[in-house]
Tab-separated table of C-alpha atoms in Angstrom:
chain	number	residue	atom	x	y	z
A	1	MET	CA	7.820	-15.523	-73.738
A	2	ALA	CA	5.417	-15.444	-70.688
A	3	ARG	CA	7.879	-17.541	-68.657
A	4	ARG	CA	10.738	-15.351	-69.521
A	5	ARG	CA	8.835	-12.194	-68.480
A	6	LEU	CA	7.938	-13.899	-65.185
A	7	ARG	CA	11.542	-14.663	-64.457
A	8	ALA	CA	12.619	-11.247	-65.408
A	9	ALA	CA	10.211	-9.756	-62.867
A	10	ALA	CA	11.756	-11.862	-60.045
A	11	PRO	CA	13.741	-9.872	-57.411
A	12	SER	CA	17.468	-9.730	-58.242
A	13	GLY	CA	18.262	-11.397	-54.937
A	14	GLY	CA	16.728	-14.611	-56.086
A	15	GLU	CA	13.818	-16.570	-54.570
A	16	LEU	CA	12.525	-15.937	-51.007
A	17	PRO	CA	13.661	-18.418	-48.293
A	18	LEU	CA	11.163	-21.171	-47.763
A	19	ASP	CA	11.217	-20.608	-43.962
A	20	LEU	CA	10.239	-16.902	-44.152
A	21	PRO	CA	6.547	-16.448	-43.085
A	22	PRO	CA	4.252	-14.984	-45.642
A	23	THR	CA	3.768	-11.210	-45.596
A	24	SER	CA	0.524	-11.318	-43.703
A	25	THR	CA	1.950	-13.558	-41.037
A	26	ARG	CA	5.059	-11.312	-40.679
A	27	ARG	CA	2.797	-8.236	-40.190
A	28	ALA	CA	0.826	-10.073	-37.592
A	29	LEU	CA	4.071	-11.070	-35.683
A	30	VAL	CA	5.274	-7.484	-35.900
A	31	ALA	CA	1.975	-6.147	-34.527
A	32	LEU	CA	2.048	-8.777	-31.719
A	33	GLY	CA	5.515	-7.763	-30.836
A	34	LEU	CA	4.677	-4.144	-30.756
A	35	PHE	CA	1.570	-4.945	-28.507
A	36	VAL	CA	3.711	-6.948	-26.124
A	37	ALA	CA	6.225	-4.118	-25.951
A	38	PHE	CA	3.483	-1.607	-25.325
A	39	LEU	CA	2.178	-3.840	-22.362
A	40	VAL	CA	5.663	-4.085	-20.900
A	41	LEU	CA	6.092	-0.246	-21.036
A	42	VAL	CA	2.714	0.293	-19.517
A	43	GLY	CA	3.492	-2.245	-16.706
A	44	VAL	CA	6.868	-0.539	-16.050
A	45	GLY	CA	5.110	2.834	-15.981
A	46	VAL	CA	2.445	1.785	-13.499
A	47	GLN	CA	5.045	0.105	-11.376
A	48	GLN	CA	7.051	3.223	-11.245
A	49	LEU	CA	4.060	5.289	-10.501
A	50	VAL	CA	3.032	2.996	-7.600
A	51	LEU	CA	6.521	2.556	-6.179
A	52	ALA	CA	7.648	6.176	-6.830
A	53	GLY	CA	8.903	8.099	-3.804
A	54	PRO	CA	6.961	10.844	-2.044
A	55	GLY	CA	6.173	13.863	-4.246
A	56	GLY	CA	4.190	17.065	-4.246
A	57	ALA	CA	3.042	18.189	-0.828
A	58	LEU	CA	4.664	15.034	0.627
A	59	SER	CA	8.109	15.388	-1.079
A	60	ALA	CA	9.786	16.088	2.342
A	61	CYS	CA	8.338	12.922	3.859
A	62	HIS	CA	11.382	10.621	3.845
A	63	THR	CA	12.125	8.016	6.500
A	64	SER	CA	14.821	8.394	9.038
A	65	GLY	CA	17.995	6.233	8.642
A	66	SER	CA	17.200	2.614	8.401
A	67	THR	CA	19.242	-0.367	9.720
A	68	THR	CA	17.108	-2.934	7.770
A	69	ARG	CA	14.142	-2.960	5.376
A	70	TYR	CA	11.669	-2.603	8.303
A	71	ARG	CA	13.742	-0.968	11.262
A	72	PHE	CA	14.889	2.451	11.783
A	73	ALA	CA	17.578	4.191	13.848
A	74	ASP	CA	15.077	6.942	14.865
A	75	ALA	CA	11.507	7.945	14.838
A	76	GLN	CA	10.213	9.381	11.568
A	77	PRO	CA	10.987	13.172	11.024
A	78	MET	CA	7.929	15.449	11.114
A	79	CYS	CA	6.942	16.501	7.499
A	80	ILE	CA	3.189	17.002	7.591
A	81	ASP	CA	1.150	20.213	8.145
A	82	LYS	CA	-1.377	19.436	10.884
A	83	ASN	CA	-3.683	22.204	9.482
A	84	ARG	CA	-4.030	20.251	6.201
A	85	ALA	CA	-6.269	17.332	5.545
A	86	TYR	CA	-4.847	13.930	4.821
A	87	THR	CA	-6.691	10.962	3.392
A	88	ALA	CA	-5.304	7.410	3.015
A	89	SER	CA	-6.473	4.918	0.398
A	90	ILE	CA	-5.416	1.520	1.751
A	91	VAL	CA	-5.440	-0.723	-1.196
A	92	THR	CA	-5.933	-4.304	-0.274
A	93	THR	CA	-6.417	-7.646	-1.945
A	94	ARG	CA	-10.129	-7.220	-1.050
A	95	GLY	CA	-10.435	-3.654	-2.341
A	96	THR	CA	-9.751	-0.120	-1.105
A	97	ILE	CA	-10.432	1.251	2.326
A	98	THR	CA	-10.582	5.080	2.507
A	99	VAL	CA	-9.485	6.643	5.800
A	100	ARG	CA	-9.591	10.228	6.865
A	101	LEU	CA	-6.508	10.933	8.997
A	102	ASP	CA	-6.815	13.233	12.098
A	103	ALA	CA	-3.628	15.284	11.895
A	104	LYS	CA	-4.826	17.857	14.400
A	105	ALA	CA	-5.594	15.381	17.291
A	106	ALA	CA	-2.648	13.130	16.604
A	107	PRO	CA	-0.065	14.914	14.503
A	108	VAL	CA	2.970	12.612	15.499
A	109	THR	CA	1.024	9.444	14.810
A	110	VAL	CA	-0.440	10.554	11.499
A	111	ASN	CA	2.963	11.842	10.341
A	112	ASN	CA	4.622	8.506	11.237
A	113	PHE	CA	1.845	6.564	9.316
A	114	VAL	CA	2.193	8.867	6.254
A	115	VAL	CA	5.990	8.649	6.127
A	116	LEU	CA	5.848	4.797	6.367
A	117	ALA	CA	3.084	4.655	3.834
A	118	VAL	CA	4.528	6.775	1.124
A	119	ASN	CA	7.895	5.097	1.470
A	120	HIS	CA	6.150	1.636	0.903
A	121	TYR	CA	6.693	0.210	4.385
A	122	TYR	CA	3.272	-1.387	4.391
A	123	ASP	CA	3.406	-2.731	0.866
A	124	GLY	CA	2.636	-6.472	0.860
A	125	MET	CA	1.984	-6.750	4.654
A	126	ARG	CA	-0.569	-9.309	5.836
A	127	PHE	CA	-3.509	-8.633	8.118
A	128	TRP	CA	-2.255	-11.056	10.764
A	129	ARG	CA	-4.828	-10.468	13.412
A	130	ILE	CA	-8.557	-10.984	12.430
A	131	GLN	CA	-11.302	-10.934	14.900
A	132	ASP	CA	-15.094	-10.287	14.324
A	133	TRP	CA	-14.566	-6.632	15.713
A	134	VAL	CA	-11.010	-5.747	14.661
A	135	LEU	CA	-8.247	-6.315	12.203
A	136	GLN	CA	-4.568	-5.504	12.662
A	137	THR	CA	-1.543	-5.171	10.365
A	138	GLY	CA	1.981	-3.601	10.210
A	139	ASP	CA	4.059	-6.430	11.348
A	140	PRO	CA	6.221	-7.753	8.500
A	141	TYR	CA	6.616	-11.075	10.173
A	142	GLY	CA	2.893	-11.469	11.020
A	143	ASN	CA	2.998	-12.281	14.680
A	144	GLY	CA	2.332	-9.001	16.356
A	145	THR	CA	5.637	-8.507	18.148
A	146	TRP	CA	7.430	-6.218	15.677
A	147	THR	CA	8.236	-2.600	16.186
A	148	PRO	CA	10.198	-0.354	13.735
A	149	GLY	CA	12.878	0.412	16.266
A	150	TYR	CA	11.141	3.251	18.142
A	151	TYR	CA	7.808	3.967	19.845
A	152	LEU	CA	5.315	6.859	19.619
A	153	PRO	CA	4.286	9.178	22.287
A	154	GLU	CA	0.652	8.902	23.530
A	155	GLU	CA	-1.699	11.307	21.766
A	156	GLY	CA	-5.245	12.131	22.720
A	157	PRO	CA	-7.441	10.728	25.553
A	158	ILE	CA	-7.822	7.146	26.522
A	159	SER	CA	-10.869	6.910	24.171
A	160	PRO	CA	-11.978	9.307	21.331
A	161	ALA	CA	-15.136	11.291	21.794
A	162	GLY	CA	-17.986	8.851	22.109
A	163	GLY	CA	-15.701	5.841	22.629
A	164	TRP	CA	-14.020	3.605	20.085
A	165	ARG	CA	-16.432	2.980	17.196
A	166	GLN	CA	-16.698	1.002	14.055
A	167	GLY	CA	-14.146	2.341	11.406
A	168	ASP	CA	-11.861	3.865	13.909
A	169	LEU	CA	-8.177	3.621	13.165
A	170	GLY	CA	-5.739	3.282	16.046
A	171	MET	CA	-1.987	2.559	16.683
A	172	ALA	CA	-1.458	-0.599	18.484
A	173	ARG	CA	0.519	-1.252	21.685
A	174	PRO	CA	1.344	-4.426	23.652
A	175	PRO	CA	-0.228	-4.750	27.180
A	176	ASN	CA	1.464	-2.419	29.530
A	177	GLY	CA	3.885	-1.448	26.796
A	178	PHE	CA	4.636	1.562	24.676
A	179	VAL	CA	2.594	2.799	21.687
A	180	ASN	CA	3.727	0.809	18.679
A	181	GLY	CA	5.422	2.797	15.875
A	182	ALA	CA	4.099	0.674	12.955
A	183	GLN	CA	1.256	-1.637	13.717
A	184	PHE	CA	-2.170	-0.209	13.365
A	185	PHE	CA	-5.697	-1.570	13.706
A	186	ILE	CA	-9.146	-0.807	12.266
A	187	LEU	CA	-12.367	-1.509	14.089
A	188	LYS	CA	-14.880	-3.636	12.104
A	189	LEU	CA	-17.406	-3.092	14.949
A	190	ASP	CA	-17.591	-0.867	18.067
A	191	TRP	CA	-14.920	-1.748	20.712
A	192	PRO	CA	-16.532	-4.368	23.000
A	193	ALA	CA	-17.487	-3.191	26.559
A	194	PRO	CA	-15.917	-1.980	28.729
A	195	GLY	CA	-13.475	-0.695	26.083
A	196	PRO	CA	-9.588	-0.141	26.392
A	197	GLY	CA	-8.164	0.698	29.624
A	198	VAL	CA	-5.022	2.342	28.121
A	199	THR	CA	-4.378	4.856	25.400
A	200	TYR	CA	-4.372	3.542	21.759
A	201	ASN	CA	-3.641	6.544	19.744
A	202	HIS	CA	-6.657	7.253	17.640
A	203	PHE	CA	-5.584	8.782	14.397
A	204	GLY	CA	-8.212	8.298	11.695
A	205	LYS	CA	-11.764	7.130	10.648
A	206	VAL	CA	-12.901	4.966	7.803
A	207	THR	CA	-14.876	6.976	5.290
A	208	GLY	CA	-15.240	4.367	2.555
A	209	GLY	CA	-14.614	0.775	1.671
A	210	GLN	CA	-16.654	-0.995	4.441
A	211	PRO	CA	-17.287	-4.012	2.180
A	212	ALA	CA	-13.499	-4.513	1.802
A	213	LEU	CA	-13.003	-3.925	5.537
A	214	GLN	CA	-15.599	-6.544	6.598
A	215	ALA	CA	-14.353	-9.116	3.958
A	216	ILE	CA	-10.575	-9.064	4.872
A	217	ASP	CA	-9.283	-12.283	6.332
A	218	SER	CA	-5.925	-13.530	7.420
A	219	THR	CA	-4.821	-14.424	3.806
A	220	ASP	CA	-5.285	-10.890	2.658
A	221	ARG	CA	-2.604	-8.161	2.393
A	222	ILE	CA	-1.979	-4.492	1.820
A	223	LEU	CA	-0.901	-3.860	-1.766
A	224	TYR	CA	0.043	-0.252	-1.119
A	225	ILE	CA	-1.247	2.881	0.569
A	226	GLN	CA	-1.680	6.277	-1.206
A	227	ILE	CA	-1.897	9.491	0.749
A	228	LYS	CA	-3.862	12.503	-0.624
A	229	VAL	CA	-3.344	16.043	0.858
A	230	THR	CA	-5.849	18.826	0.505
């Protein structure tokens, strides 16, 4: 009788397949699948956040027409307000360097940097020039010869007030050439005497992240740059 009762209680579909995992295992697999799906969604969300186009106060900061990934037909259109404050967070493989941009003294240079930054021009670029007093980046090919297809006008005096000091941000230029439109440098130490003899557009000052700045070497890269407007 007991045997008949047991068989009567079996599911109408017959016995469970031998290769179906026990209920506890199935629950664990379902939970793992949901967790992996969650991680994928979070990863996609973070990527979209980081790679999103300009928004908010920078929504008008789009690049000029491009001929290739890193070359443009014209200089970048003006989109910033020189009466507002702009801060750049340069996120590198060594950490984040925070820079206060000087839009009043160098509006064209700051605008150019902001437009390139928020449209991901600098993402993944290597710091190709490393010396004890300076580092330089902004060349996608890492040899210092690249320009984005245009040059910037000179802005400001030959040297900022008090000379070029540790943490100063400048736009590069070749010897006897024009101010570059993409490559920039940051001083790790004061500019060695007697200082530059030509204008390198000074357009910002490091306000945080000195350990990252000092630690960067030629294997390091920019991950991305975020711009904050206040």
